[in-house]
C-alpha cells in the first residue's frame, strides 16, 4: 500500500513565515479558512478561484497573468480587475508586500537573497533592467520549503530505521511537497501516524538545528491507497 504525506499549504506557509506577515500568521494559527476569507474580501465568486489566486500571487502574479490563466479569466478577462484584486491582497498582507519589495531592492543592488537557513540566491535583473518579480519571490520560498521537506524526510527516515518492525516500509519518492512510502497493509496506520509526527515536529527540529522559532506549524496531510491515482485521505 502506498502512503503519501503532503505538506499542507507549503508555499503559502513558507511565504508567510519568511515575510513575517502577521495577518497570515494569525490566520494559520487560528486555523482560519484563508481561501474563504479572501473569496469574500476580494469579491470572488468561488472559494476555488480564491485558492488558485493565492498560489499565483505568492509569486507576485500581475493582472496580466490572471487574465491569461484559465482558472481565473472566466471571472474577468480584464487585467485591471485583477490588478485591483492584487492591490487588496497586498493591503491585507502588507508585510508580504514589503518583503517582496525588500527582495527587489537586494536584486537591484546586485546583492544575494539569504534565507534564514543560510541558502543564498544571486538573481540577475531581467533583460532591459526590469525587476524579475516572479523569480525573486519564487526562489526564497521554493528553496526554503525544500529545506523544510528535507528536515521532515530525514526525520522520517531515522524514525523508520530505529524501529525494526518497520523494516518492510520503504521510502519510494519525494517530489516537491510530497513524500511517498510503500508499506504492508497492516502497517499503514502506524506509518501514517509516524509520518504526520515528523511534520508536527518541524518547529521543534528547527529550534534544535538552527535555533529558529517558527511562528507557525508546518503540518502534513496523509493519503493512502494501492496506487497514486487511487489515494484516500486518512
PDB file of C-alpha atoms in Angstrom, residues 67-196:
ATOM      1  CA  UNK A  67      -6.104  37.403 -17.368  1.00  0.00           C
ATOM      2  CA  UNK A  68      -4.264  34.561 -19.120  1.00  0.00           C
ATOM      3  CA  UNK A  69      -4.976  31.867 -16.501  1.00  0.00           C
ATOM      4  CA  UNK A  70      -7.897  29.602 -17.467  1.00  0.00           C
ATOM      5  CA  UNK A  71      -8.697  29.068 -13.787  1.00  0.00           C
ATOM      6  CA  UNK A  72      -9.345  32.782 -13.341  1.00  0.00           C
ATOM      7  CA  UNK A  73     -10.066  34.546 -16.633  1.00  0.00           C
ATOM      8  CA  UNK A  74     -13.681  33.356 -16.763  1.00  0.00           C
ATOM      9  CA  UNK A  75     -14.230  35.628 -13.743  1.00  0.00           C
ATOM     10  CA  UNK A  76     -12.744  38.564 -15.625  1.00  0.00           C
ATOM     11  CA  UNK A  77     -10.567  38.851 -18.709  1.00  0.00           C
ATOM     12  CA  UNK A  78      -9.683  42.403 -17.741  1.00  0.00           C
ATOM     13  CA  UNK A  79      -6.145  42.699 -16.325  1.00  0.00           C
ATOM     14  CA  UNK A  80      -7.221  45.860 -14.483  1.00  0.00           C
ATOM     15  CA  UNK A  81      -9.766  43.807 -12.491  1.00  0.00           C
ATOM     16  CA  UNK A  82      -7.026  41.502 -11.257  1.00  0.00           C
ATOM     17  CA  UNK A  83      -4.648  44.379 -10.573  1.00  0.00           C
ATOM     18  CA  UNK A  84      -7.355  45.764  -8.288  1.00  0.00           C
ATOM     19  CA  UNK A  85      -7.645  42.400  -6.511  1.00  0.00           C
ATOM     20  CA  UNK A  86      -3.862  42.395  -6.139  1.00  0.00           C
ATOM     21  CA  UNK A  87      -3.991  45.825  -4.515  1.00  0.00           C
ATOM     22  CA  UNK A  88      -6.493  44.499  -1.978  1.00  0.00           C
ATOM     23  CA  UNK A  89      -4.361  41.410  -1.397  1.00  0.00           C
ATOM     24  CA  UNK A  90      -1.183  43.362  -0.678  1.00  0.00           C
ATOM     25  CA  UNK A  91      -3.083  45.797   1.525  1.00  0.00           C
ATOM     26  CA  UNK A  92      -4.224  42.841   3.628  1.00  0.00           C
ATOM     27  CA  UNK A  93      -0.862  41.045   3.573  1.00  0.00           C
ATOM     28  CA  UNK A  94       1.203  44.219   3.684  1.00  0.00           C
ATOM     29  CA  UNK A  95       4.238  42.612   5.298  1.00  0.00           C
ATOM     30  CA  UNK A  96       4.436  40.083   2.468  1.00  0.00           C
ATOM     31  CA  UNK A  97       4.314  43.029   0.072  1.00  0.00           C
ATOM     32  CA  UNK A  98       7.088  44.804   1.990  1.00  0.00           C
ATOM     33  CA  UNK A  99       9.214  41.645   1.937  1.00  0.00           C
ATOM     34  CA  UNK A 100       8.862  41.309  -1.842  1.00  0.00           C
ATOM     35  CA  UNK A 101       9.950  44.932  -2.230  1.00  0.00           C
ATOM     36  CA  UNK A 102      12.916  44.327   0.084  1.00  0.00           C
ATOM     37  CA  UNK A 103      13.965  41.382  -2.092  1.00  0.00           C
ATOM     38  CA  UNK A 104      13.640  43.594  -5.177  1.00  0.00           C
ATOM     39  CA  UNK A 105      15.968  46.152  -3.589  1.00  0.00           C
ATOM     40  CA  UNK A 106      18.557  43.427  -2.970  1.00  0.00           C
ATOM     41  CA  UNK A 107      18.341  42.231  -6.570  1.00  0.00           C
ATOM     42  CA  UNK A 108      18.643  45.776  -7.930  1.00  0.00           C
ATOM     43  CA  UNK A 109      21.727  46.288  -5.752  1.00  0.00           C
ATOM     44  CA  UNK A 110      23.243  43.039  -7.106  1.00  0.00           C
ATOM     45  CA  UNK A 111      23.178  41.577  -3.606  1.00  0.00           C
ATOM     46  CA  UNK A 112      22.194  37.982  -2.737  1.00  0.00           C
ATOM     47  CA  UNK A 113      18.944  36.995  -1.087  1.00  0.00           C
ATOM     48  CA  UNK A 114      19.828  34.928   2.004  1.00  0.00           C
ATOM     49  CA  UNK A 115      17.388  32.561   3.683  1.00  0.00           C
ATOM     50  CA  UNK A 116      17.212  32.131   7.489  1.00  0.00           C
ATOM     51  CA  UNK A 117      18.962  28.773   6.964  1.00  0.00           C
ATOM     52  CA  UNK A 118      21.898  30.284   5.039  1.00  0.00           C
ATOM     53  CA  UNK A 119      20.962  29.379   1.471  1.00  0.00           C
ATOM     54  CA  UNK A 120      21.764  32.204  -0.990  1.00  0.00           C
ATOM     55  CA  UNK A 121      20.384  33.279  -4.364  1.00  0.00           C
ATOM     56  CA  UNK A 122      22.085  35.875  -6.553  1.00  0.00           C
ATOM     57  CA  UNK A 123      19.354  36.777  -9.030  1.00  0.00           C
ATOM     58  CA  UNK A 124      20.146  38.849 -12.137  1.00  0.00           C
ATOM     59  CA  UNK A 125      17.895  41.574 -13.473  1.00  0.00           C
ATOM     60  CA  UNK A 126      15.601  40.732 -16.370  1.00  0.00           C
ATOM     61  CA  UNK A 127      16.534  41.948 -19.871  1.00  0.00           C
ATOM     62  CA  UNK A 128      16.128  45.686 -20.173  1.00  0.00           C
ATOM     63  CA  UNK A 129      16.854  46.207 -16.477  1.00  0.00           C
ATOM     64  CA  UNK A 130      13.418  45.043 -15.337  1.00  0.00           C
ATOM     65  CA  UNK A 131      12.900  43.658 -11.844  1.00  0.00           C
ATOM     66  CA  UNK A 132      12.391  39.848 -12.009  1.00  0.00           C
ATOM     67  CA  UNK A 133       9.448  39.850  -9.600  1.00  0.00           C
ATOM     68  CA  UNK A 134       8.352  36.246 -10.105  1.00  0.00           C
ATOM     69  CA  UNK A 135      11.876  34.869  -9.764  1.00  0.00           C
ATOM     70  CA  UNK A 136      12.800  36.844  -6.656  1.00  0.00           C
ATOM     71  CA  UNK A 137       9.531  35.896  -4.958  1.00  0.00           C
ATOM     72  CA  UNK A 138       9.828  32.256  -6.047  1.00  0.00           C
ATOM     73  CA  UNK A 139      13.398  31.249  -5.232  1.00  0.00           C
ATOM     74  CA  UNK A 140      13.461  32.009  -1.476  1.00  0.00           C
ATOM     75  CA  UNK A 141      10.087  30.332  -0.905  1.00  0.00           C
ATOM     76  CA  UNK A 142      10.717  27.240  -3.009  1.00  0.00           C
ATOM     77  CA  UNK A 143      14.304  26.845  -1.805  1.00  0.00           C
ATOM     78  CA  UNK A 144      13.465  27.245   1.877  1.00  0.00           C
ATOM     79  CA  UNK A 145      10.435  24.971   1.550  1.00  0.00           C
ATOM     80  CA  UNK A 146      12.736  22.342   0.043  1.00  0.00           C
ATOM     81  CA  UNK A 147      14.819  22.598   3.226  1.00  0.00           C
ATOM     82  CA  UNK A 148      11.673  22.171   5.333  1.00  0.00           C
ATOM     83  CA  UNK A 149      10.863  19.000   3.393  1.00  0.00           C
ATOM     84  CA  UNK A 150      14.434  17.795   3.885  1.00  0.00           C
ATOM     85  CA  UNK A 151      14.066  18.089   7.660  1.00  0.00           C
ATOM     86  CA  UNK A 152      10.810  16.108   7.591  1.00  0.00           C
ATOM     87  CA  UNK A 153      12.266  13.492   5.237  1.00  0.00           C
ATOM     88  CA  UNK A 154      15.427  12.892   7.268  1.00  0.00           C
ATOM     89  CA  UNK A 155      13.393  12.751  10.472  1.00  0.00           C
ATOM     90  CA  UNK A 156      11.053  10.187   8.935  1.00  0.00           C
ATOM     91  CA  UNK A 157      13.931   8.053   7.646  1.00  0.00           C
ATOM     92  CA  UNK A 158      15.603   7.999  11.047  1.00  0.00           C
ATOM     93  CA  UNK A 159      12.409   7.056  12.849  1.00  0.00           C
ATOM     94  CA  UNK A 160      11.675   4.269  10.408  1.00  0.00           C
ATOM     95  CA  UNK A 161      15.241   2.969  10.719  1.00  0.00           C
ATOM     96  CA  UNK A 162      15.009   2.917  14.513  1.00  0.00           C
ATOM     97  CA  UNK A 163      12.016   0.545  14.532  1.00  0.00           C
ATOM     98  CA  UNK A 164      12.886  -2.973  13.419  1.00  0.00           C
ATOM     99  CA  UNK A 165       9.282  -3.995  12.806  1.00  0.00           C
ATOM    100  CA  UNK A 166       9.027  -1.180  10.221  1.00  0.00           C
ATOM    101  CA  UNK A 167      11.893  -2.573   8.137  1.00  0.00           C
ATOM    102  CA  UNK A 168       9.485  -3.608   5.313  1.00  0.00           C
ATOM    103  CA  UNK A 169       8.455   0.041   4.873  1.00  0.00           C
ATOM    104  CA  UNK A 170      10.282   1.754   2.002  1.00  0.00           C
ATOM    105  CA  UNK A 171      10.715   5.412   1.147  1.00  0.00           C
ATOM    106  CA  UNK A 172       9.710   5.403  -2.526  1.00  0.00           C
ATOM    107  CA  UNK A 173       9.983   9.009  -3.658  1.00  0.00           C
ATOM    108  CA  UNK A 174       9.895  12.639  -2.691  1.00  0.00           C
ATOM    109  CA  UNK A 175       8.754  15.321  -5.116  1.00  0.00           C
ATOM    110  CA  UNK A 176       8.240  18.944  -4.128  1.00  0.00           C
ATOM    111  CA  UNK A 177       5.861  18.916  -1.104  1.00  0.00           C
ATOM    112  CA  UNK A 178       5.188  15.164  -1.109  1.00  0.00           C
ATOM    113  CA  UNK A 179       6.792  12.054   0.391  1.00  0.00           C
ATOM    114  CA  UNK A 180       5.654   8.601  -0.731  1.00  0.00           C
ATOM    115  CA  UNK A 181       6.224   5.338   1.134  1.00  0.00           C
ATOM    116  CA  UNK A 182       5.391   1.718   0.370  1.00  0.00           C
ATOM    117  CA  UNK A 183       4.089  -0.172   3.421  1.00  0.00           C
ATOM    118  CA  UNK A 184       2.408  -3.509   4.150  1.00  0.00           C
ATOM    119  CA  UNK A 185      -1.319  -3.084   4.713  1.00  0.00           C
ATOM    120  CA  UNK A 186      -1.066  -3.905   8.406  1.00  0.00           C
ATOM    121  CA  UNK A 187       1.459  -1.082   8.959  1.00  0.00           C
ATOM    122  CA  UNK A 188      -0.312   1.681   7.041  1.00  0.00           C
ATOM    123  CA  UNK A 189      -1.966   3.269  10.074  1.00  0.00           C
ATOM    124  CA  UNK A 190       1.222   3.266  12.137  1.00  0.00           C
ATOM    125  CA  UNK A 191       3.281   4.647   9.264  1.00  0.00           C
ATOM    126  CA  UNK A 192       0.692   7.387   8.627  1.00  0.00           C
ATOM    127  CA  UNK A 193       0.824   8.470  12.261  1.00  0.00           C
ATOM    128  CA  UNK A 194       4.628   8.363  12.269  1.00  0.00           C
ATOM    129  CA  UNK A 195       4.852  10.438   9.076  1.00  0.00           C
ATOM    130  CA  UNK A 196       2.477  13.082  10.423  1.00  0.00           C
TER     131      UNK A 196
END
